XYZ file of N, CA and C in Angstrom:
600
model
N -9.817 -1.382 6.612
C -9.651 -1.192 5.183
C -8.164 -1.111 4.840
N -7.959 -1.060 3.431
C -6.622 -1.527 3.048
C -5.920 -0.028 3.178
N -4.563 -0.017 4.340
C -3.675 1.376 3.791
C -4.570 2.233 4.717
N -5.058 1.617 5.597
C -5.964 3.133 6.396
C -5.187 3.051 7.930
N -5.375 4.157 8.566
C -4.457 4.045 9.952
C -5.594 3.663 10.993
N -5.005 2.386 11.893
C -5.590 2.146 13.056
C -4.696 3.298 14.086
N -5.387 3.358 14.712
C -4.963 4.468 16.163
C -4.534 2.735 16.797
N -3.450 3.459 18.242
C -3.026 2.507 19.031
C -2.249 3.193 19.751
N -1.382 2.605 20.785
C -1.047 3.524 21.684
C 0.875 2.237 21.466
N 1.062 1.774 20.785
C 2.194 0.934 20.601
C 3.304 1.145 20.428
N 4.751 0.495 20.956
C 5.655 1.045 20.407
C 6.000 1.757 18.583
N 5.219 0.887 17.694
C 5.414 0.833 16.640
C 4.650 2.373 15.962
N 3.711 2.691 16.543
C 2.337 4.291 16.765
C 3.251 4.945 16.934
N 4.230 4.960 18.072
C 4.693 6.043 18.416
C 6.200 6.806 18.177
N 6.357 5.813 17.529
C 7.888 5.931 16.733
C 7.605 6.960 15.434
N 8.723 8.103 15.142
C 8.027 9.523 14.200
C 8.167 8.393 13.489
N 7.335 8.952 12.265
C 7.355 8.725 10.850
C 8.679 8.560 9.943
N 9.175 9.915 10.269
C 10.444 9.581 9.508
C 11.382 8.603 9.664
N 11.144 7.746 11.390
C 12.293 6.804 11.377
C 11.449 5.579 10.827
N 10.424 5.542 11.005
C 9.718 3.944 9.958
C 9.745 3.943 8.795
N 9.924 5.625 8.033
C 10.381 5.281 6.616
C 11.793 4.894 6.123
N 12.588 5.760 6.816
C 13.656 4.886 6.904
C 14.351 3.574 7.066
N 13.117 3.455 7.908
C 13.624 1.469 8.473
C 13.376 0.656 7.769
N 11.789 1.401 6.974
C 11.024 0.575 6.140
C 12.312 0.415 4.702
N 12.600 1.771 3.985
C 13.872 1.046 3.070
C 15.183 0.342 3.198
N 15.591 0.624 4.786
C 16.200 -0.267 4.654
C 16.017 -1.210 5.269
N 14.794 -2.319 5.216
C 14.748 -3.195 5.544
C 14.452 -4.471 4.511
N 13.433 -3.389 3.703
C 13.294 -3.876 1.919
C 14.847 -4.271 0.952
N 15.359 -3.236 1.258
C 17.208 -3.614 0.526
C 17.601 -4.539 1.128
N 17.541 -4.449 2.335
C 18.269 -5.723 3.079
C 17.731 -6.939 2.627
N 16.551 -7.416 2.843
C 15.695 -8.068 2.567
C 16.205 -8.512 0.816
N 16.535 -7.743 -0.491
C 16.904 -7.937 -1.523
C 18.308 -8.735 -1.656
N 18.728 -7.545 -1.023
C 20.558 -8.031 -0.681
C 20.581 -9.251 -0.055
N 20.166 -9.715 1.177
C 20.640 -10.766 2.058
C 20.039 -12.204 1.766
N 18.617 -12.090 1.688
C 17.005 -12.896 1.701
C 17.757 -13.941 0.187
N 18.480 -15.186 0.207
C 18.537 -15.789 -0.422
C 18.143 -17.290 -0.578
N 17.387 -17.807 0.239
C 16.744 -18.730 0.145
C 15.387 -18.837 1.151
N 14.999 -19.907 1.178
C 13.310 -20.036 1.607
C 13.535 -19.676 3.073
N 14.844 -19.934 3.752
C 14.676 -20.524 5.146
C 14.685 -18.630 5.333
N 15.391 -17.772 4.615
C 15.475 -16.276 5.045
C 14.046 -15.684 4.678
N 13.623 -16.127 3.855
C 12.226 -16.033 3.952
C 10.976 -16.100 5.012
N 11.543 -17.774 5.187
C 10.543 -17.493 6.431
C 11.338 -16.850 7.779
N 12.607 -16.745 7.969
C 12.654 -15.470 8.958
C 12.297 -14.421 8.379
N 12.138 -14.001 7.724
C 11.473 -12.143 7.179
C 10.090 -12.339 7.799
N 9.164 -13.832 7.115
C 7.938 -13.637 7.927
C 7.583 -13.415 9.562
N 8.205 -14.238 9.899
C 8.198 -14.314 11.736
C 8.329 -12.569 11.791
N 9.242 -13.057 11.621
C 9.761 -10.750 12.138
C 8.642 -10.130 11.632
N 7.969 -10.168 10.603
C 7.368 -9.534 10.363
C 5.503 -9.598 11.010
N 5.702 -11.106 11.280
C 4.545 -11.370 11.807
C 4.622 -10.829 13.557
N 5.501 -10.567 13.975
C 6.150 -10.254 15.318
C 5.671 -8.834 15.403
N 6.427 -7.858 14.442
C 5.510 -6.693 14.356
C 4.224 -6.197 14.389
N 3.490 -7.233 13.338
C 2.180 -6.998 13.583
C 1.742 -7.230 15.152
N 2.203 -8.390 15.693
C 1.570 -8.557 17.022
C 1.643 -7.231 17.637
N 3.154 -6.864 17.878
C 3.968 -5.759 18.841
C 3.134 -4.491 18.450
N 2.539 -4.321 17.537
C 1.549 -3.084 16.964
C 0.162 -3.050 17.570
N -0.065 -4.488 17.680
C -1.444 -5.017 18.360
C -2.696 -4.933 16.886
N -1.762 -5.395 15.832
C -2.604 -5.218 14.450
C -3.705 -6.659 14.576
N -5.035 -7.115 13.989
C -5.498 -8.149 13.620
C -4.637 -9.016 12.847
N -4.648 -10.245 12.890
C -4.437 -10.896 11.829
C -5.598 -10.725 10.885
N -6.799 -9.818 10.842
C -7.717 -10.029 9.777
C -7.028 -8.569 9.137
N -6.742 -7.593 9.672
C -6.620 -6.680 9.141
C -4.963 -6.982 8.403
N -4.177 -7.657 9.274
C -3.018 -7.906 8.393
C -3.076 -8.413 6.968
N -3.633 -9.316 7.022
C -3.932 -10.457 5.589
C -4.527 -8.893 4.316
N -6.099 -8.268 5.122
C -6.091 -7.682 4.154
C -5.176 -6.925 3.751
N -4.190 -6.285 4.331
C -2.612 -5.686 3.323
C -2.540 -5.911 2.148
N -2.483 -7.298 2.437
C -1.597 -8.609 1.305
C -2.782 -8.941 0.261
N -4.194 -8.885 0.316
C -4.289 -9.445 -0.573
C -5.051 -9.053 -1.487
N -4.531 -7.791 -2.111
C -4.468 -6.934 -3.024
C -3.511 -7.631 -4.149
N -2.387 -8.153 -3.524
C -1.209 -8.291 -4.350
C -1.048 -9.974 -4.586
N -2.052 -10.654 -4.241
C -1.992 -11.999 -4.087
C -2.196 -12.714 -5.805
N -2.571 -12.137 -6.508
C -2.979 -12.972 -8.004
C -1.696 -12.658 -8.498
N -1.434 -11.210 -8.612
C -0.002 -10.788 -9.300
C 1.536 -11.527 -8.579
N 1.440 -11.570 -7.638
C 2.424 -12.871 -6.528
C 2.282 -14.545 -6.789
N 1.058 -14.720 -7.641
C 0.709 -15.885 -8.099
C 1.711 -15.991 -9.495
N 1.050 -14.833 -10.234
C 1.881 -14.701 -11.387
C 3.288 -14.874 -11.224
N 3.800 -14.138 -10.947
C 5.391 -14.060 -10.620
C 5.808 -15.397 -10.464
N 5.057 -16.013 -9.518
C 5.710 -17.288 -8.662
C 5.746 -18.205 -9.720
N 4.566 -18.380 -10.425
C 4.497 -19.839 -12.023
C 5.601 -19.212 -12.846
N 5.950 -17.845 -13.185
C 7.333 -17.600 -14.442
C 8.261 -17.352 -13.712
N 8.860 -17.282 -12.113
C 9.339 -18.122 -11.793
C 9.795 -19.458 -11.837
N 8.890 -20.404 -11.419
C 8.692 -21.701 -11.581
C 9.281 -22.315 -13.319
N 8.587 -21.611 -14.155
C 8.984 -22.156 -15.681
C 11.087 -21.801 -15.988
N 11.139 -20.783 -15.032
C 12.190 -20.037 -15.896
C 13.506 -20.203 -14.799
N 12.959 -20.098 -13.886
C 14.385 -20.428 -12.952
C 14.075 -22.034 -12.152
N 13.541 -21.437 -10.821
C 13.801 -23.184 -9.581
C 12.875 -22.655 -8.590
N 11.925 -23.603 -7.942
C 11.134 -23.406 -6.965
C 11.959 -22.763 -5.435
N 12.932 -23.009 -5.864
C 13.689 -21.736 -4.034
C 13.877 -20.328 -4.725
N 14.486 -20.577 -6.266
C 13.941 -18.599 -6.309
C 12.942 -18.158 -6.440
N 11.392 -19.349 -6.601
C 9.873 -18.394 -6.877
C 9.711 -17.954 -5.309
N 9.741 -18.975 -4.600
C 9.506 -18.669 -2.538
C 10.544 -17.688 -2.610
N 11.691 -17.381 -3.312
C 12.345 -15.637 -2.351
C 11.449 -15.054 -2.944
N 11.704 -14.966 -4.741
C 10.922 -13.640 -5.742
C 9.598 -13.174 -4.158
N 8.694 -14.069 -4.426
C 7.539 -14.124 -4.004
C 7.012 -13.546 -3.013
N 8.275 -14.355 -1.994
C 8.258 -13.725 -0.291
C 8.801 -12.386 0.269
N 9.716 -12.527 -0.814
C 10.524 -10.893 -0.435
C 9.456 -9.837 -0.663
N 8.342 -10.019 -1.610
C 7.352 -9.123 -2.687
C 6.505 -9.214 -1.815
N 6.141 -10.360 -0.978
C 4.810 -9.975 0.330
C 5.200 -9.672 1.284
N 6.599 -9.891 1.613
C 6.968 -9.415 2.769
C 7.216 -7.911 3.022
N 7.965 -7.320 1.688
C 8.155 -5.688 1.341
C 6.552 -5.528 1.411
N 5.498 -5.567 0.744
C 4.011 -5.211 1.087
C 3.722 -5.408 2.252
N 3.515 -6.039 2.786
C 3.333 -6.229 4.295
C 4.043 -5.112 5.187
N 5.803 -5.291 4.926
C 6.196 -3.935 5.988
C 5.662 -2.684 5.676
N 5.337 -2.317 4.222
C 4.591 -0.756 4.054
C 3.416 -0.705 4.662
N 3.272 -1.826 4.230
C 1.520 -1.738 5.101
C 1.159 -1.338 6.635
N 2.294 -1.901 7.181
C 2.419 -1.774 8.768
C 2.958 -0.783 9.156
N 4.089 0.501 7.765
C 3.492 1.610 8.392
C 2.782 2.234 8.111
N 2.089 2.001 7.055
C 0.429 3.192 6.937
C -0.637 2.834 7.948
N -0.527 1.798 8.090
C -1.487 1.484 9.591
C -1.037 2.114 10.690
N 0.148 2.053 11.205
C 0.672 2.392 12.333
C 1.180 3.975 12.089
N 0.593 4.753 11.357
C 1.314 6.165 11.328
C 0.234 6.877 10.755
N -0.129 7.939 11.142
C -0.998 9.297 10.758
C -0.426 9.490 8.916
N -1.306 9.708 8.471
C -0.892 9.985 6.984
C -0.541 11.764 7.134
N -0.759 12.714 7.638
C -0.123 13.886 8.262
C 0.979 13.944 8.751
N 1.447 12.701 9.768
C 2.895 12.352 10.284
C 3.667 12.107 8.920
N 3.091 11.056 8.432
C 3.968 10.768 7.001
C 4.432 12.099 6.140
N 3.351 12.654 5.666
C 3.399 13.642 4.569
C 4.702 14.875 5.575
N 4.601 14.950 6.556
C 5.359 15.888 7.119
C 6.591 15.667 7.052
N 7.074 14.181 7.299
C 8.297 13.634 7.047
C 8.532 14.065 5.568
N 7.868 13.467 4.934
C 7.775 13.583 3.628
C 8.321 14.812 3.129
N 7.871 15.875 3.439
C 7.826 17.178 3.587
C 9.685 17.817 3.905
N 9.473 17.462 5.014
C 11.082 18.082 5.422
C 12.007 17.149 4.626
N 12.049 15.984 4.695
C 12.768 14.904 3.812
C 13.387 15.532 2.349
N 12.645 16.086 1.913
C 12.302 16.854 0.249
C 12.846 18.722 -0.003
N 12.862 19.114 1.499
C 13.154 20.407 1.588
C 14.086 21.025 0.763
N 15.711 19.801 0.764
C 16.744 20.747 0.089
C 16.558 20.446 -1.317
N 15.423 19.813 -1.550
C 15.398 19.620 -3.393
C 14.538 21.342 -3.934
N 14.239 21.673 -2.748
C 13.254 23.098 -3.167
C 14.096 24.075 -4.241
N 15.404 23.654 -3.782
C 16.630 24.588 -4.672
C 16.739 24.014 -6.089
N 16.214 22.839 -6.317
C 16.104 22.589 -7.619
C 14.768 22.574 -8.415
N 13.869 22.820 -7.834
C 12.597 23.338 -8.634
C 11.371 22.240 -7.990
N 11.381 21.411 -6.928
C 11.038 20.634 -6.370
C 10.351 21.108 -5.469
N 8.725 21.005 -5.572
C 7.787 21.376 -4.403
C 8.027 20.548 -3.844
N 8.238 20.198 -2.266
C 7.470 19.155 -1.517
C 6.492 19.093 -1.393
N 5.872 20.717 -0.547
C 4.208 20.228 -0.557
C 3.248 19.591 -1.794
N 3.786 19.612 -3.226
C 3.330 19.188 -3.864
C 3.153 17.739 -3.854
N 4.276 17.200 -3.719
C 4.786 15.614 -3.645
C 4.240 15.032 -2.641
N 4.044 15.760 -1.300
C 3.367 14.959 -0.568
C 1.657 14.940 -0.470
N 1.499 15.748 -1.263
C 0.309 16.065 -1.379
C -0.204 14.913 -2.649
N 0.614 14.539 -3.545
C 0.598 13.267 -4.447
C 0.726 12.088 -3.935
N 1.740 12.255 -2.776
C 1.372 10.845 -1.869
C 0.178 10.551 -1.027
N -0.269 11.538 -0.665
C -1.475 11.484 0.257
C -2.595 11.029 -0.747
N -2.759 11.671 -1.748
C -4.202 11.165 -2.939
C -3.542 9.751 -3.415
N -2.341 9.446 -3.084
C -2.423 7.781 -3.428
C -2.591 7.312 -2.864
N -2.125 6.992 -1.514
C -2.192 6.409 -0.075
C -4.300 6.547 0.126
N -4.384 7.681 -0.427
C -5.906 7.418 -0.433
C -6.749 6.889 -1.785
N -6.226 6.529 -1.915
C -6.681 6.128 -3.545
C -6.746 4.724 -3.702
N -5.820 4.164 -2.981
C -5.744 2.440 -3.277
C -6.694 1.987 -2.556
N -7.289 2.156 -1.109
C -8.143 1.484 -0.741
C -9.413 2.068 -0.961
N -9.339 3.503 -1.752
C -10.832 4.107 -2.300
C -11.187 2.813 -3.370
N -10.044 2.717 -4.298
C -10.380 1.717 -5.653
C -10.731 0.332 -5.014
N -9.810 -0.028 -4.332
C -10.114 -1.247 -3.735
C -11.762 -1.452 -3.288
N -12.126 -0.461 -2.553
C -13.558 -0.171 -2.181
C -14.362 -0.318 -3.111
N -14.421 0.434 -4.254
C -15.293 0.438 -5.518
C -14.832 -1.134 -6.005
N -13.962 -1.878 -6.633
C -14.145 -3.195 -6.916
C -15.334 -3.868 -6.168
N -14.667 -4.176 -4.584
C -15.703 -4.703 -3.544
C -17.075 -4.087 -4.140
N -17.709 -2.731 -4.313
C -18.880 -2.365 -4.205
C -19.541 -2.880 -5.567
N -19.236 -2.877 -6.979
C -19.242 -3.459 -8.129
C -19.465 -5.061 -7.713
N -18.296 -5.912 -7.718
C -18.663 -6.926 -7.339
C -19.554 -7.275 -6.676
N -20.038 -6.911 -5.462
C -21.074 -7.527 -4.489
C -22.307 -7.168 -5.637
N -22.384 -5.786 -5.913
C -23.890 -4.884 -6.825
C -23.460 -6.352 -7.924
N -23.007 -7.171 -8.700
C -22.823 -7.801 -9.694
C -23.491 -9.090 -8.950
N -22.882 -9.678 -7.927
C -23.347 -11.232 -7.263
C -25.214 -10.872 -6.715
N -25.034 -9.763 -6.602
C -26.806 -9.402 -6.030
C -27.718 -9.651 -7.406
N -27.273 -9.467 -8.337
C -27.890 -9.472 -9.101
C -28.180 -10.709 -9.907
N -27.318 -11.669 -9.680
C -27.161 -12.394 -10.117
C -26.180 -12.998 -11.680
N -25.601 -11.760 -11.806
C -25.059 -11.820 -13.279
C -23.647 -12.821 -13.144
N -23.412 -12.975 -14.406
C -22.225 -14.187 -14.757
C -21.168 -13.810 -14.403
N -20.303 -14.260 -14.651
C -18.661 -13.572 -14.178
C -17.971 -12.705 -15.440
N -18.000 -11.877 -15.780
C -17.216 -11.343 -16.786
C -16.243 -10.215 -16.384
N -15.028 -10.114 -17.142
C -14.145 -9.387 -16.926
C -14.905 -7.912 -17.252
N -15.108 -7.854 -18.338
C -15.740 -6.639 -19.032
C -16.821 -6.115 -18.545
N -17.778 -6.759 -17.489
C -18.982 -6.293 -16.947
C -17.888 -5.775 -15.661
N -17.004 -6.647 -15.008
C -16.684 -5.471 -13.574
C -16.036 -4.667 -14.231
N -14.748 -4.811 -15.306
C -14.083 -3.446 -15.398
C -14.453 -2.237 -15.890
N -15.750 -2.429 -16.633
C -16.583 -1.081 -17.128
C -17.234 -0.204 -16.173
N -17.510 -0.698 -15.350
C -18.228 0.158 -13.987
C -17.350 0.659 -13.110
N -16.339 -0.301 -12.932
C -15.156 0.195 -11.683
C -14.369 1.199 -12.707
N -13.946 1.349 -13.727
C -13.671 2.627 -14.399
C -14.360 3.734 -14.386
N -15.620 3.350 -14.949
C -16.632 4.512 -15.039
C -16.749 5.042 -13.380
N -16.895 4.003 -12.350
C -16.932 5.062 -11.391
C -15.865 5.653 -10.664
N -14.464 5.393 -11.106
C -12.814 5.610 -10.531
C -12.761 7.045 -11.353
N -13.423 7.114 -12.505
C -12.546 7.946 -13.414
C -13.755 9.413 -12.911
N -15.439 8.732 -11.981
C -16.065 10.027 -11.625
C -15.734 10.250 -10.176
N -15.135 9.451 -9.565
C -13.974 9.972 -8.245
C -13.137 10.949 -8.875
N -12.805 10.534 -10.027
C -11.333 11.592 -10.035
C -11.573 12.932 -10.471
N -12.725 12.688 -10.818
C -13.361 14.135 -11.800
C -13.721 14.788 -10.095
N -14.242 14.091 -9.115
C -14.830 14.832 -7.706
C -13.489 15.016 -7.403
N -12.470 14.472 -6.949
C -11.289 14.704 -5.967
C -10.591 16.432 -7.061
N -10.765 15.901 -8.438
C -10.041 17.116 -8.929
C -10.417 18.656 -8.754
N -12.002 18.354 -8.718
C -12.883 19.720 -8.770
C -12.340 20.215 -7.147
N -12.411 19.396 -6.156
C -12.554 19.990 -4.975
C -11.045 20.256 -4.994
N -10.399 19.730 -5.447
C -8.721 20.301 -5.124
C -8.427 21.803 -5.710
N -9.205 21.833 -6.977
C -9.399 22.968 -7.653
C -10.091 23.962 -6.981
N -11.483 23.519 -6.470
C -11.702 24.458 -5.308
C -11.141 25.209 -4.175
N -10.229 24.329 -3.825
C -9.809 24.959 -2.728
C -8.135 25.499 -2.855
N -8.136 26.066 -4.339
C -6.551 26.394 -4.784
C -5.247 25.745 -4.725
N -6.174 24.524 -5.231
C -4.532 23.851 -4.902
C -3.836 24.429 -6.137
N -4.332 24.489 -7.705
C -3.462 24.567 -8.469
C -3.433 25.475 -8.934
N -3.592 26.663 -7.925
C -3.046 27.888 -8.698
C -1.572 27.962 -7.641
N -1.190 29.055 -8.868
C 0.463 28.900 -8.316
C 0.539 30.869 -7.910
């Protein structure tokens, strides 16, 4: 599933958290800064496809990363295309799957506990300015779990829609995948409430 951690025993597993978040931004800047035509492009992919191997990730599980972000990467690439030159839609484009792709490879490859902990100490000296961490990482964790919860409910809507046989409409999936995102959030809130998160 999308954003969920495979276990593995890999160089890429076993490296802390805090240094893949690090690597991960600066590899994205670099990637902004340097990545100026197609041919740096497709070196970002190799490397990046290199990782996945060195992780021992699927290529089925890789792709799904990416293709969450594949219609909106479509988009980009045609007002691209109208507004600048077909070598800046392949950077816009590639740099945008390639940055998705490296996050992806570390939420796969890292404990979401490892993360949040980084997360955690990372955030410490902001405590002097009114800045929970545990709060913040505790906002990253319900997102990091949240995208492939939603992602899930689309899939489950859609398929319940093709079983049935009904037409394609925008308004028939997005009414259900709301209605049932917005009674996730009503469950995730109650139980957070349950268990004191928001008392202070």
């Amino acid at each position: 599933m999308i954003g969920l951690y495979h276990p593995g025993d890999s160089v890429l597993h076993r490296l802390p958290a805090g240094v893949k978040l690090a690597l991960l931004v600066l590899a994205i800047v670099a990637m902004t800064v340097f990545v100026r035509g197609p041919l740096g492009v497709g070196g970002a992919v190799v490397v990046v496809a290199c990782l996945f191997a060195l992780a021992r990730i699927s290529w089925r599980v890789a792709l799904a990363q990416v293709r969450p972000v594949l219609w909106m990467t479509l988009i980009i690439g045609v007002f691209q295309l109208l507004t600048t030159s077909p070598a800046r839609a392949v950077v816009v484009c590639g740099v945008l799957l390639v940055s998705v792709a490296l996050a992806a490879l570390v939420t796969v490859t890292t404990r979401v506990t490892d993360m949040l902990d980084a997360l955690t100490r990372a955030l410490e000296p902001l405590r002097r300015v009114g800045v929970n961490p545990e709060r913040v990482s505790l906002l990253l964790a319900l997102a990091i779990r949240c995208v492939p919860l939603l992602a899930q409910i689309v899939a489950d809507v859609a398929e319940a829609r093709r079983a049935r046989g009904v037409s394609w409409s925008a308004t028939a999936l997005v009414t259900p995948v709301l209605v049932r995102a917005l009674r996730t959030a009503d469950a995730m809130g109650e139980a957070l409430a349950a268990r004191g998160v928001d008392d202070d």
